[in-house]
GROMACS .gro file of C-alpha atoms in nm:
model
  438
    1MET     CA    1  -7.017 -15.100   5.896
    2ASN     CA    2  -6.727 -14.922   6.043
    3LEU     CA    3  -6.755 -14.649   6.322
    4GLU     CA    4  -6.740 -14.347   6.086
    5GLU     CA    5  -7.025 -14.548   5.854
    6LYS     CA    6  -7.242 -14.600   6.152
    7ARG     CA    7  -7.241 -14.196   6.268
    8LEU     CA    8  -7.363 -14.079   5.906
    9ALA     CA    9  -7.628 -14.355   5.872
   10VAL     CA   10  -7.723 -14.300   6.236
   11THR     CA   11  -7.736 -13.903   6.145
   12ARG     CA   12  -7.916 -13.931   5.853
   13LYS     CA   13  -8.234 -14.147   5.994
   14LEU     CA   14  -8.204 -13.885   6.246
   15VAL     CA   15  -8.202 -13.613   6.056
   16GLY     CA   16  -8.473 -13.731   5.809
   17GLU     CA   17  -8.720 -13.755   6.148
   18VAL     CA   18  -8.667 -13.405   6.221
   19ALA     CA   19  -8.679 -13.268   5.881
   20ALA     CA   20  -9.052 -13.455   5.851
   21LYS     CA   21  -9.149 -13.237   6.154
   22LEU     CA   22  -8.982 -12.938   6.125
   23GLY     CA   23  -9.065 -12.814   5.770
   24ALA     CA   24  -8.752 -12.574   5.734
   25ASP     CA   25  -8.630 -12.396   5.398
   26LEU     CA   26  -8.283 -12.441   5.442
   27SER     CA   27  -8.066 -12.776   5.466
   28LEU     CA   28  -7.798 -12.933   5.619
   29GLU     CA   29  -7.459 -13.035   5.534
   30LEU     CA   30  -7.268 -13.285   5.757
   31TRP     CA   31  -6.879 -13.329   5.821
   32ASN     CA   32  -6.807 -13.549   5.511
   33GLY     CA   33  -6.984 -13.262   5.270
   34GLU     CA   34  -7.334 -13.477   5.213
   35VAL     CA   35  -7.616 -13.193   5.228
   36LEU     CA   36  -7.983 -13.308   5.359
   37PRO     CA   37  -8.290 -13.135   5.348
   38LEU     CA   38  -8.463 -12.998   5.652
   39GLY     CA   39  -8.784 -12.972   5.514
   40ALA     CA   40  -8.972 -13.121   5.211
   41HIS     CA   41  -8.935 -12.808   4.958
   42ALA     CA   42  -8.572 -12.703   5.133
   43ARG     CA   43  -8.335 -12.538   4.967
   44ASP     CA   44  -7.960 -12.559   4.986
   45ASP     CA   45  -7.831 -12.143   4.943
   46ILE     CA   46  -7.833 -12.137   5.313
   47ARG     CA   47  -7.694 -12.462   5.516
   48LEU     CA   48  -7.618 -12.523   5.847
   49VAL     CA   49  -7.303 -12.717   5.869
   50LEU     CA   50  -7.128 -12.981   6.149
   51ARG     CA   51  -6.795 -12.951   6.112
   52SER     CA   52  -6.732 -13.287   6.267
   53PRO     CA   53  -6.971 -13.563   6.469
   54GLU     CA   54  -6.881 -13.406   6.819
   55ALA     CA   55  -7.137 -13.126   6.709
   56ILE     CA   56  -7.412 -13.420   6.701
   57ARG     CA   57  -7.267 -13.601   6.980
   58ARG     CA   58  -7.340 -13.257   7.225
   59LEU     CA   59  -7.695 -13.190   7.047
   60LEU     CA   60  -7.830 -13.527   7.178
   61THR     CA   61  -7.625 -13.597   7.506
   62ARG     CA   62  -7.760 -13.192   7.563
   63PRO     CA   63  -8.046 -13.087   7.342
   64ARG     CA   64  -8.056 -12.753   7.438
   65LEU     CA   65  -8.066 -12.408   7.327
   66MET     CA   66  -7.696 -12.315   7.551
   67THR     CA   67  -7.561 -12.601   7.328
   68LEU     CA   68  -7.608 -12.482   7.020
   69PHE     CA   69  -7.504 -12.142   7.085
   70GLU     CA   70  -7.189 -12.275   7.209
   71LEU     CA   71  -7.160 -12.542   6.885
   72TYR     CA   72  -7.185 -12.214   6.692
   73ALA     CA   73  -6.952 -12.013   6.888
   74GLU     CA   74  -6.702 -12.289   6.866
   75GLN     CA   75  -6.743 -12.305   6.485
   76GLU     CA   76  -6.822 -12.668   6.536
   77VAL     CA   77  -7.192 -12.582   6.392
   78ASP     CA   78  -7.146 -12.343   6.155
   79ILE     CA   79  -7.408 -12.150   5.867
   80VAL     CA   80  -7.288 -12.103   5.498
   81GLY     CA   81  -7.506 -11.874   5.242
   82GLY     CA   82  -7.622 -11.619   5.492
   83SER     CA   83  -7.650 -11.511   5.809
   84PRO     CA   84  -7.793 -11.620   6.127
   85LEU     CA   85  -8.092 -11.423   6.118
   86GLN     CA   86  -8.122 -11.542   5.781
   87ALA     CA   87  -8.097 -11.878   5.866
   88ALA     CA   88  -8.361 -11.846   6.161
   89GLU     CA   89  -8.599 -11.685   5.932
   90ARG     CA   90  -8.638 -12.020   5.727
   91TRP     CA   91  -8.809 -12.226   5.990
   92ASN     CA   92  -9.112 -12.218   6.190
   93HIS     CA   93  -8.985 -12.184   6.556
   94SER     CA   94  -9.302 -12.276   6.704
   95LYS     CA   95  -9.228 -12.649   6.498
   96ALA     CA   96  -8.921 -12.632   6.645
   97LEU     CA   97  -8.984 -12.595   6.987
   98ALA     CA   98  -9.237 -12.856   6.960
   99THR     CA   99  -9.031 -13.095   6.788
  100GLY     CA  100  -8.748 -13.064   7.029
  101ARG     CA  101  -9.033 -13.144   7.310
  102SER     CA  102  -9.180 -13.404   7.165
  103PHE     CA  103  -8.887 -13.656   7.041
  104PRO     CA  104  -8.860 -13.990   7.202
  105LYS     CA  105  -8.618 -13.975   7.497
  106MET     CA  106  -8.574 -14.350   7.445
  107LYS     CA  107  -8.511 -14.276   7.038
  108LEU     CA  108  -8.236 -14.022   7.087
  109LEU     CA  109  -8.113 -14.262   7.323
  110GLY     CA  110  -8.070 -14.527   7.028
  111PHE     CA  111  -7.956 -14.217   6.820
  112VAL     CA  112  -7.692 -14.136   7.056
  113THR     CA  113  -7.486 -14.459   7.082
  114PRO     CA  114  -7.234 -14.439   6.806
  115PHE     CA  115  -7.126 -14.101   6.948
  116LEU     CA  116  -7.005 -14.232   7.263
  117PHE     CA  117  -6.708 -14.445   7.138
  118GLY     CA  118  -6.362 -14.271   7.030
  119ARG     CA  119  -6.231 -13.968   7.137
  120MET     CA  120  -6.354 -13.590   7.100
  121ALA     CA  121  -6.180 -13.299   7.068
  122LYS     CA  122  -6.259 -13.064   7.355
  123ALA     CA  123  -6.330 -12.650   7.270
  124ALA     CA  124  -6.147 -12.406   7.459
  125PRO     CA  125  -6.381 -12.209   7.701
  126LEU     CA  126  -6.600 -11.932   7.587
  127PRO     CA  127  -6.608 -11.544   7.706
  128SER     CA  128  -6.899 -11.639   7.992
  129PHE     CA  129  -6.965 -11.417   8.312
  130ASP     CA  130  -6.830 -11.621   8.585
  131GLY     CA  131  -6.900 -11.397   8.831
  132SER     CA  132  -7.074 -11.445   9.186
  133VAL     CA  133  -7.284 -11.137   9.220
  134PRO     CA  134  -7.633 -11.198   9.388
  135MET     CA  135  -7.934 -11.065   9.187
  136ARG     CA  136  -8.142 -10.929   9.471
  137TYR     CA  137  -8.028 -10.563   9.569
  138ALA     CA  138  -7.787 -10.519   9.874
  139LYS     CA  139  -7.528 -10.233   9.964
  140GLY     CA  140  -7.266 -10.523   9.849
  141ARG     CA  141  -7.428 -10.605   9.487
  142ASP     CA  142  -7.162 -10.487   9.240
  143ASP     CA  143  -7.331 -10.422   8.940
  144LYS     CA  144  -7.064 -10.282   8.809
  145GLU     CA  145  -6.933 -10.610   8.770
  146LEU     CA  146  -7.214 -10.660   8.554
  147ILE     CA  147  -7.275 -10.411   8.353
  148GLN     CA  148  -6.889 -10.396   8.262
  149PHE     CA  149  -6.942 -10.751   8.152
  150HIS     CA  150  -7.183 -10.617   7.877
  151TYR     CA  151  -7.087 -10.280   7.784
  152ASP     CA  152  -6.729 -10.284   7.801
  153VAL     CA  153  -6.657 -10.557   7.536
  154SER     CA  154  -6.507 -10.188   7.346
  155ASN     CA  155  -6.675  -9.898   7.220
  156GLU     CA  156  -6.540  -9.966   6.887
  157PHE     CA  157  -6.725 -10.283   6.853
  158TYR     CA  158  -7.007 -10.124   6.925
  159GLN     CA  159  -6.979  -9.857   6.660
  160LEU     CA  160  -6.996 -10.165   6.407
  161PHE     CA  161  -7.343 -10.205   6.364
  162LEU     CA  162  -7.484  -9.917   6.646
  163ASP     CA  163  -7.639  -9.565   6.456
  164PRO     CA  164  -7.378  -9.287   6.474
  165GLU     CA  165  -7.524  -9.168   6.819
  166MET     CA  166  -7.429  -9.528   6.987
  167VAL     CA  167  -7.791  -9.544   7.089
  168TYR     CA  168  -7.862  -9.877   7.245
  169SER     CA  169  -8.208  -9.945   7.282
  170ALA     CA  170  -8.548  -9.990   7.047
  171ALA     CA  171  -8.539  -9.723   6.789
  172TYR     CA  172  -8.857  -9.563   6.656
  173PHE     CA  173  -8.909  -9.583   6.272
  174PRO     CA  174  -9.129  -9.317   6.080
  175SER     CA  175  -9.167  -9.600   5.835
  176PRO     CA  176  -9.053  -9.949   5.772
  177GLU     CA  177  -8.810  -9.773   5.480
  178SER     CA  178  -8.632  -9.551   5.753
  179SER     CA  179  -8.264  -9.562   5.820
  180LEU     CA  180  -8.146  -9.680   6.148
  181GLU     CA  181  -8.034  -9.368   6.172
  182GLU     CA  182  -8.347  -9.154   6.124
  183ALA     CA  183  -8.511  -9.421   6.318
  184GLN     CA  184  -8.308  -9.321   6.662
  185GLN     CA  185  -8.361  -8.949   6.610
  186THR     CA  186  -8.708  -8.995   6.595
  187LYS     CA  187  -8.714  -9.201   6.907
  188LEU     CA  188  -8.446  -8.974   7.065
  189ASP     CA  189  -8.729  -8.695   7.007
  190ARG     CA  190  -9.037  -8.839   7.111
  191ILE     CA  191  -8.875  -8.901   7.433
  192CYS     CA  192  -8.790  -8.540   7.471
  193GLN     CA  193  -9.160  -8.446   7.384
  194LYS     CA  194  -9.340  -8.711   7.597
  195LEU     CA  195  -9.131  -8.599   7.904
  196GLN     CA  196  -9.225  -8.221   7.773
  197LEU     CA  197  -8.875  -8.086   7.799
  198LYS     CA  198  -8.851  -7.735   7.769
  199PRO     CA  199  -8.511  -7.487   7.862
  200GLY     CA  200  -8.416  -7.478   8.207
  201ASP     CA  201  -8.531  -7.851   8.265
  202ARG     CA  202  -8.328  -8.047   8.444
  203LEU     CA  203  -8.277  -8.423   8.270
  204LEU     CA  204  -8.191  -8.725   8.453
  205ASP     CA  205  -8.087  -9.041   8.210
  206ILE     CA  206  -8.002  -9.348   8.449
  207GLY     CA  207  -7.748  -9.612   8.250
  208CYS     CA  208  -7.718  -9.334   8.012
  209GLY     CA  209  -7.461  -9.567   7.766
  210TRP     CA  210  -7.252  -9.343   7.555
  211GLY     CA  211  -7.481  -9.021   7.593
  212GLY     CA  212  -7.717  -9.019   7.281
  213LEU     CA  213  -8.012  -8.869   7.476
  214VAL     CA  214  -7.847  -8.649   7.729
  215CYS     CA  215  -7.652  -8.484   7.426
  216HIS     CA  216  -7.902  -8.481   7.212
  217ALA     CA  217  -8.239  -8.333   7.498
  218ALA     CA  218  -7.919  -8.042   7.543
  219ARG     CA  219  -7.820  -7.960   7.213
  220HIS     CA  220  -8.203  -7.956   7.109
  221TYR     CA  221  -8.475  -7.916   7.389
  222GLY     CA  222  -8.249  -7.630   7.586
  223VAL     CA  223  -8.186  -7.904   7.944
  224THR     CA  224  -7.945  -7.913   8.125
  225ALA     CA  225  -7.895  -8.328   8.155
  226TYR     CA  226  -7.695  -8.522   8.411
  227GLY     CA  227  -7.634  -8.896   8.267
  228VAL     CA  228  -7.534  -9.211   8.521
  229THR     CA  229  -7.307  -9.533   8.381
  230LEU     CA  230  -7.147  -9.795   8.530
  231ALA     CA  231  -6.937  -9.880   8.210
  232GLN     CA  232  -6.603  -9.686   8.220
  233ARG     CA  233  -6.531  -9.697   7.845
  234GLN     CA  234  -6.902  -9.559   7.854
  235LEU     CA  235  -6.790  -9.241   8.037
  236GLU     CA  236  -6.479  -9.215   7.845
  237PHE     CA  237  -6.693  -9.228   7.529
  238CYS     CA  238  -6.981  -8.960   7.660
  239ARG     CA  239  -6.706  -8.732   7.798
  240ALA     CA  240  -6.507  -8.661   7.436
  241LYS     CA  241  -6.862  -8.630   7.267
  242ILE     CA  242  -6.964  -8.363   7.545
  243GLU     CA  243  -6.626  -8.153   7.472
  244ARG     CA  244  -6.625  -8.236   7.115
  245GLU     CA  245  -6.982  -8.103   7.067
  246GLY     CA  246  -6.935  -7.805   7.331
  247LEU     CA  247  -7.212  -7.900   7.537
  248GLY     CA  248  -6.969  -7.901   7.913
  249ASP     CA  249  -7.212  -7.640   8.020
  250LYS     CA  250  -7.540  -7.823   7.986
  251VAL     CA  251  -7.413  -8.192   7.994
  252LYS     CA  252  -7.254  -8.384   8.268
  253VAL     CA  253  -7.197  -8.791   8.306
  254GLU     CA  254  -7.059  -8.953   8.577
  255LEU     CA  255  -6.977  -9.327   8.659
  256ARG     CA  256  -7.224  -9.372   8.938
  257ASP     CA  257  -7.447  -9.619   9.059
  258TYR     CA  258  -7.774  -9.428   9.027
  259ARG     CA  259  -7.950  -9.574   9.321
  260ASN     CA  260  -7.652  -9.346   9.495
  261ILE     CA  261  -7.822  -9.031   9.395
  262GLU     CA  262  -7.933  -8.824   9.641
  263PRO     CA  263  -8.327  -8.846   9.660
  264SER     CA  264  -8.391  -8.449   9.659
  265GLY     CA  265  -8.687  -8.444   9.431
  266GLN     CA  266  -8.391  -8.197   9.201
  267PHE     CA  267  -8.479  -8.370   8.868
  268ASP     CA  268  -8.815  -8.227   8.633
  269ALA     CA  269  -8.775  -8.541   8.409
  270VAL     CA  270  -8.627  -8.859   8.452
  271ALA     CA  271  -8.541  -9.113   8.161
  272GLN     CA  272  -8.509  -9.517   8.227
  273ILE     CA  273  -8.404  -9.635   7.859
  274GLU     CA  274  -8.360  -9.993   7.870
  275MET     CA  275  -8.115 -10.014   8.162
  276PHE     CA  276  -8.446 -10.175   8.360
  277GLU     CA  277  -8.378 -10.534   8.266
  278HIS     CA  278  -8.007 -10.485   8.480
  279VAL     CA  279  -8.199 -10.408   8.777
  280GLY     CA  280  -8.356 -10.782   8.871
  281LEU     CA  281  -8.720 -10.832   8.986
  282LYS     CA  282  -8.669 -10.861   9.353
  283ASN     CA  283  -8.557 -10.492   9.291
  284HIS     CA  284  -8.825 -10.322   9.131
  285ASP     CA  285  -8.989 -10.207   9.447
  286ARG     CA  286  -8.607 -10.038   9.517
  287HIS     CA  287  -8.635  -9.902   9.195
  288PHE     CA  288  -8.981  -9.678   9.138
  289ILE     CA  289  -8.920  -9.557   9.512
  290HIS     CA  290  -8.601  -9.422   9.437
  291MET     CA  291  -8.779  -9.270   9.102
  292ARG     CA  292  -9.015  -9.095   9.268
  293GLU     CA  293  -8.816  -8.929   9.495
  294LEU     CA  294  -8.574  -8.815   9.224
  295MET     CA  295  -8.838  -8.608   9.083
  296THR     CA  296  -8.995  -8.284   9.156
  297PRO     CA  297  -9.357  -8.267   9.251
  298ASP     CA  298  -9.440  -8.222   8.900
  299GLY     CA  299  -9.161  -8.429   8.731
  300ARG     CA  300  -9.196  -8.689   8.427
  301TYR     CA  301  -9.033  -8.995   8.439
  302LEU     CA  302  -9.031  -9.204   8.101
  303HIS     CA  303  -9.006  -9.574   8.144
  304GLN     CA  304  -8.874  -9.783   7.801
  305ALA     CA  305  -8.833 -10.144   7.920
  306SER     CA  306  -8.815 -10.497   7.726
  307VAL     CA  307  -9.063 -10.749   7.895
  308ARG     CA  308  -9.187 -11.070   7.854
  309ARG     CA  309  -9.539 -11.242   7.863
  310ALA     CA  310  -9.770 -11.287   8.126
  311LEU     CA  311  -9.814 -11.649   8.231
  312PHE     CA  312 -10.144 -11.768   8.312
  313ASP     CA  313  -9.986 -11.925   8.614
  314MET     CA  314  -9.769 -11.650   8.720
  315SER     CA  315  -9.599 -11.881   8.948
  316LYS     CA  316  -9.382 -12.011   8.725
  317PHE     CA  317  -9.298 -11.657   8.598
  318GLY     CA  318  -8.956 -11.627   8.747
  319ARG     CA  319  -8.811 -11.947   8.649
  320GLU     CA  320  -8.531 -11.913   8.419
  321THR     CA  321  -8.627 -12.013   8.077
  322ALA     CA  322  -8.382 -12.152   7.805
  323TYR     CA  323  -8.300 -11.804   7.637
  324MET     CA  324  -8.263 -11.625   7.957
  325GLY     CA  325  -7.990 -11.881   8.056
  326VAL     CA  326  -7.794 -11.846   7.764
  327ILE     CA  327  -7.834 -11.441   7.759
  328ARG     CA  328  -7.737 -11.456   8.155
  329ARG     CA  329  -7.402 -11.647   8.065
  330TYR     CA  330  -7.245 -11.509   7.783
  331ILE     CA  331  -7.409 -11.180   7.678
  332PHE     CA  332  -7.613 -11.005   7.951
  333PRO     CA  333  -7.599 -11.115   8.316
  334GLY     CA  334  -7.799 -11.023   8.587
  335GLY     CA  335  -8.097 -10.962   8.305
  336GLU     CA  336  -8.413 -11.030   8.407
  337MET     CA  337  -8.774 -10.904   8.240
  338ASP     CA  338  -9.113 -10.824   8.400
  339HIS     CA  339  -9.434 -10.816   8.229
  340ILE     CA  340  -9.619 -10.484   8.130
  341GLY     CA  341  -9.894 -10.543   8.398
  342MET     CA  342  -9.605 -10.582   8.679
  343THR     CA  343  -9.479 -10.209   8.547
  344ALA     CA  344  -9.824 -10.069   8.547
  345THR     CA  345  -9.903 -10.238   8.884
  346ASN     CA  346  -9.560 -10.144   9.038
  347LEU     CA  347  -9.598  -9.762   8.908
  348GLU     CA  348  -9.903  -9.730   9.090
  349ARG     CA  349  -9.826  -9.879   9.381
  350HIS     CA  350  -9.525  -9.630   9.438
  351GLY     CA  351  -9.735  -9.333   9.374
  352PHE     CA  352  -9.714  -9.240   9.015
  353GLU     CA  353 -10.016  -9.174   8.748
  354ILE     CA  354  -9.959  -9.355   8.455
  355HIS     CA  355 -10.070  -9.111   8.126
  356ASP     CA  356  -9.959  -9.360   7.845
  357ILE     CA  357  -9.824  -9.704   7.729
  358GLU     CA  358  -9.697  -9.746   7.421
  359PRO     CA  359  -9.597 -10.059   7.197
  360MET     CA  360  -9.294 -10.101   7.019
  361ARG     CA  361  -9.237 -10.451   6.970
  362MET     CA  362  -9.200 -10.425   6.585
  363HIS     CA  363  -8.987 -10.111   6.630
  364PHE     CA  364  -8.744 -10.352   6.831
  365HIS     CA  365  -8.776 -10.580   6.515
  366LEU     CA  366  -8.634 -10.356   6.271
  367THR     CA  367  -8.394 -10.195   6.505
  368LEU     CA  368  -8.204 -10.570   6.560
  369LYS     CA  369  -8.212 -10.611   6.172
  370HIS     CA  370  -8.041 -10.337   6.147
  371TRP     CA  371  -7.810 -10.483   6.377
  372VAL     CA  372  -7.773 -10.786   6.292
  373ASP     CA  373  -7.717 -10.678   5.948
  374ASN     CA  374  -7.429 -10.429   6.010
  375LEU     CA  375  -7.285 -10.673   6.238
  376TRP     CA  376  -7.230 -10.981   5.985
  377ALA     CA  377  -7.141 -10.712   5.675
  378ASN     CA  378  -6.866 -10.609   5.958
  379ARG     CA  379  -6.775 -10.911   6.100
  380GLU     CA  380  -6.439 -10.996   5.993
  381LYS     CA  381  -6.345 -10.665   6.180
  382ALA     CA  382  -6.544 -10.737   6.523
  383SER     CA  383  -6.372 -11.076   6.544
  384ALA     CA  384  -6.036 -10.862   6.515
  385MET     CA  385  -6.146 -10.708   6.812
  386VAL     CA  386  -6.302 -10.937   7.030
  387GLY     CA  387  -6.291 -11.260   6.895
  388TRP     CA  388  -6.476 -11.511   6.698
  389GLU     CA  389  -6.611 -11.673   6.919
  390ARG     CA  390  -6.747 -11.370   7.161
  391THR     CA  391  -6.857 -11.232   6.761
  392ARG     CA  392  -7.017 -11.528   6.680
  393LEU     CA  393  -7.225 -11.547   7.002
  394TRP     CA  394  -7.349 -11.151   6.969
  395LEU     CA  395  -7.494 -11.262   6.621
  396LEU     CA  396  -7.674 -11.538   6.733
  397TYR     CA  397  -7.775 -11.325   7.024
  398LEU     CA  398  -7.901 -11.026   6.827
  399SER     CA  399  -8.092 -11.255   6.590
  400MET     CA  400  -8.251 -11.452   6.841
  401CYS     CA  401  -8.393 -11.115   7.009
  402CYS     CA  402  -8.501 -11.049   6.626
  403ILE     CA  403  -8.677 -11.324   6.581
  404SER     CA  404  -8.845 -11.308   6.939
  405PHE     CA  405  -8.985 -10.951   6.862
  406GLN     CA  406  -9.097 -11.062   6.548
  407ARG     CA  407  -9.306 -11.372   6.682
  408GLY     CA  408  -9.436 -11.154   7.005
  409GLY     CA  409  -9.237 -11.392   7.225
  410ILE     CA  410  -9.082 -11.043   7.402
  411ASN     CA  411  -9.223 -10.680   7.339
  412VAL     CA  412  -9.092 -10.355   7.471
  413PHE     CA  413  -9.305 -10.055   7.620
  414GLN     CA  414  -9.246  -9.678   7.676
  415THR     CA  415  -9.443  -9.589   7.980
  416VAL     CA  416  -9.504  -9.224   8.077
  417ALA     CA  417  -9.604  -9.144   8.397
  418THR     CA  418  -9.560  -8.835   8.673
  419ARG     CA  419  -9.608  -8.825   9.048
  420ARG     CA  420  -9.971  -8.886   9.148
  421ILE     CA  421 -10.164  -8.546   9.252
  422HIS     CA  422 -10.469  -8.438   9.375
  423GLY     CA  423 -10.580  -8.237   9.068
  424PRO     CA  424 -10.585  -8.159   8.730
  425SER     CA  425 -10.282  -8.344   8.508
  426ILE     CA  426 -10.029  -8.148   8.439
  427LEU     CA  427  -9.965  -8.292   8.138
  428PRO     CA  428 -10.128  -8.194   7.799
  429LEU     CA  429 -10.477  -8.295   7.772
  430ARG     CA  430 -10.451  -8.429   7.411
  431ARG     CA  431 -10.161  -8.670   7.354
  432ALA     CA  432 -10.091  -8.486   6.985
  433GLU     CA  433  -9.966  -8.189   7.201
  434TRP     CA  434  -9.680  -8.393   7.311
  435PHE     CA  435  -9.560  -8.422   6.991
  436GLN     CA  436  -9.627  -8.081   6.865
  437GLU     CA  437  -9.884  -8.153   6.635
  438ALA     CA  438 -10.171  -7.953   6.720
   0.00000   0.00000   0.00000
C-alpha cells in the first residue's frame, strides 16, 4: 500500500468513527472524488469537500475552529450544493462539540501519522488583524485601527448584503415573512419610539454606521441628530446621504471617538446600537459614566448589544472562546461581549434607572439569515471587491453567528434607561404608549 492509499484508508476509518457520533445530514467528498456519509441517513446533495490531504493533516494536528475557518478561506475545504449556512443547518452543533472533545488523543495520533510524510503546499497568508492595540481603554489606544479593519472593507461590500438603508444591526421582524427592509425600518421606528423622540430633541448616535438611525430620526421624528464613527468610509457615505436627502440642517456626522465628546449634558436621547461590543469588558465603567454625563437630566438612553450567556463559574467568563478567537483575528478585532446581568448591574451602578429590557435573539437570527443569503447570492461580486479569502471568511462568520443566535449561544437585548431621579418616572406608565398604540 503506497502513501496515498494509506491516507485514503485512514481517512475512511476516521470519517466512519466521526459519522457514527455526529449523525449529520450531509456528506464528505475526498480529494479523489469518493463521497462518504457523515451520518446514517445523510444525503449527498450538500457536501463538504476536502481538496487535498493537507486539509486532513491540519485538522488532525490543529483540531480547532480556527483551522476550519482558515481551510475554508483557503479553499482547501469547500462546500458544494449549498451555502455554509445551509451546510451548518444539517448537523447538530452540540454533538459536533462533544465529538471533538471526547475523541481520544492517542487515536488521533494514530490517524495523523500517514499525513506527516511528504511535501505539503503552504497557503498564502489570510487577511487578518495583526495590530497591537491594547484591549483596555487608555488615552493612547487606537480604536480607529480596530474599527477600520472591520468597517472599511468597502461600502460597496456591505451594500451586497445589507438593506437599502445600510443598517448593520439586528432588525425587528413584524413577522417571520417580513422583508429585511421592512424589519429594519420597524427596528428604527421602535428605537425612536422607545426613546420618546419628538421635534426639537437632540439625539446622539455613537457608532452611527452608515447613518440609518440619525437620518431616519431626523426625517420622521423631527430631531436634530449627531452621529459619530471611527470609519472613514462610513463618514463619506453618511455625508453623501445627508446631502442627497436634504438633511444638512438636521443631521451632522463626524469622524470622532465618542469618548472625546464634551460631557456637558446636552443630549435628550443617546442611542448605542451594537457598537458596545467594540468597547471591551474592562472599559464598561468608563462607557456608562460617559453616557450619563452626555445626557440631560431627563435624557433617555437606548442600549442594544449582543451578549453571551452568564456562566455558573463566572471566573471563567473572561476567557477567550474558540469562536471569539476566530472573530478577533479575522473579522472583529477587539470585540468582547458581556452578559445581560452585567449590563443591568453596570447601568444601575452608574446612576441609571432601567425601564425595559427586550430580548431580540430570534430577530437577529432572521437578520443574519437574510445577510448570509444576500452575500451568498452576491459572492462573485464580493470576491471581485475584496478577494475570495475575505468573502469566504465573512460567509462563514455570518453563518456561524446565525446558528449561534438560533441555538441560544448568543443573545441580543434592547435596554431602555434614564438617569435616576427622585420622583415619578419620566417615561409613560404603559409600554403600549411608547409605540403609540394607546
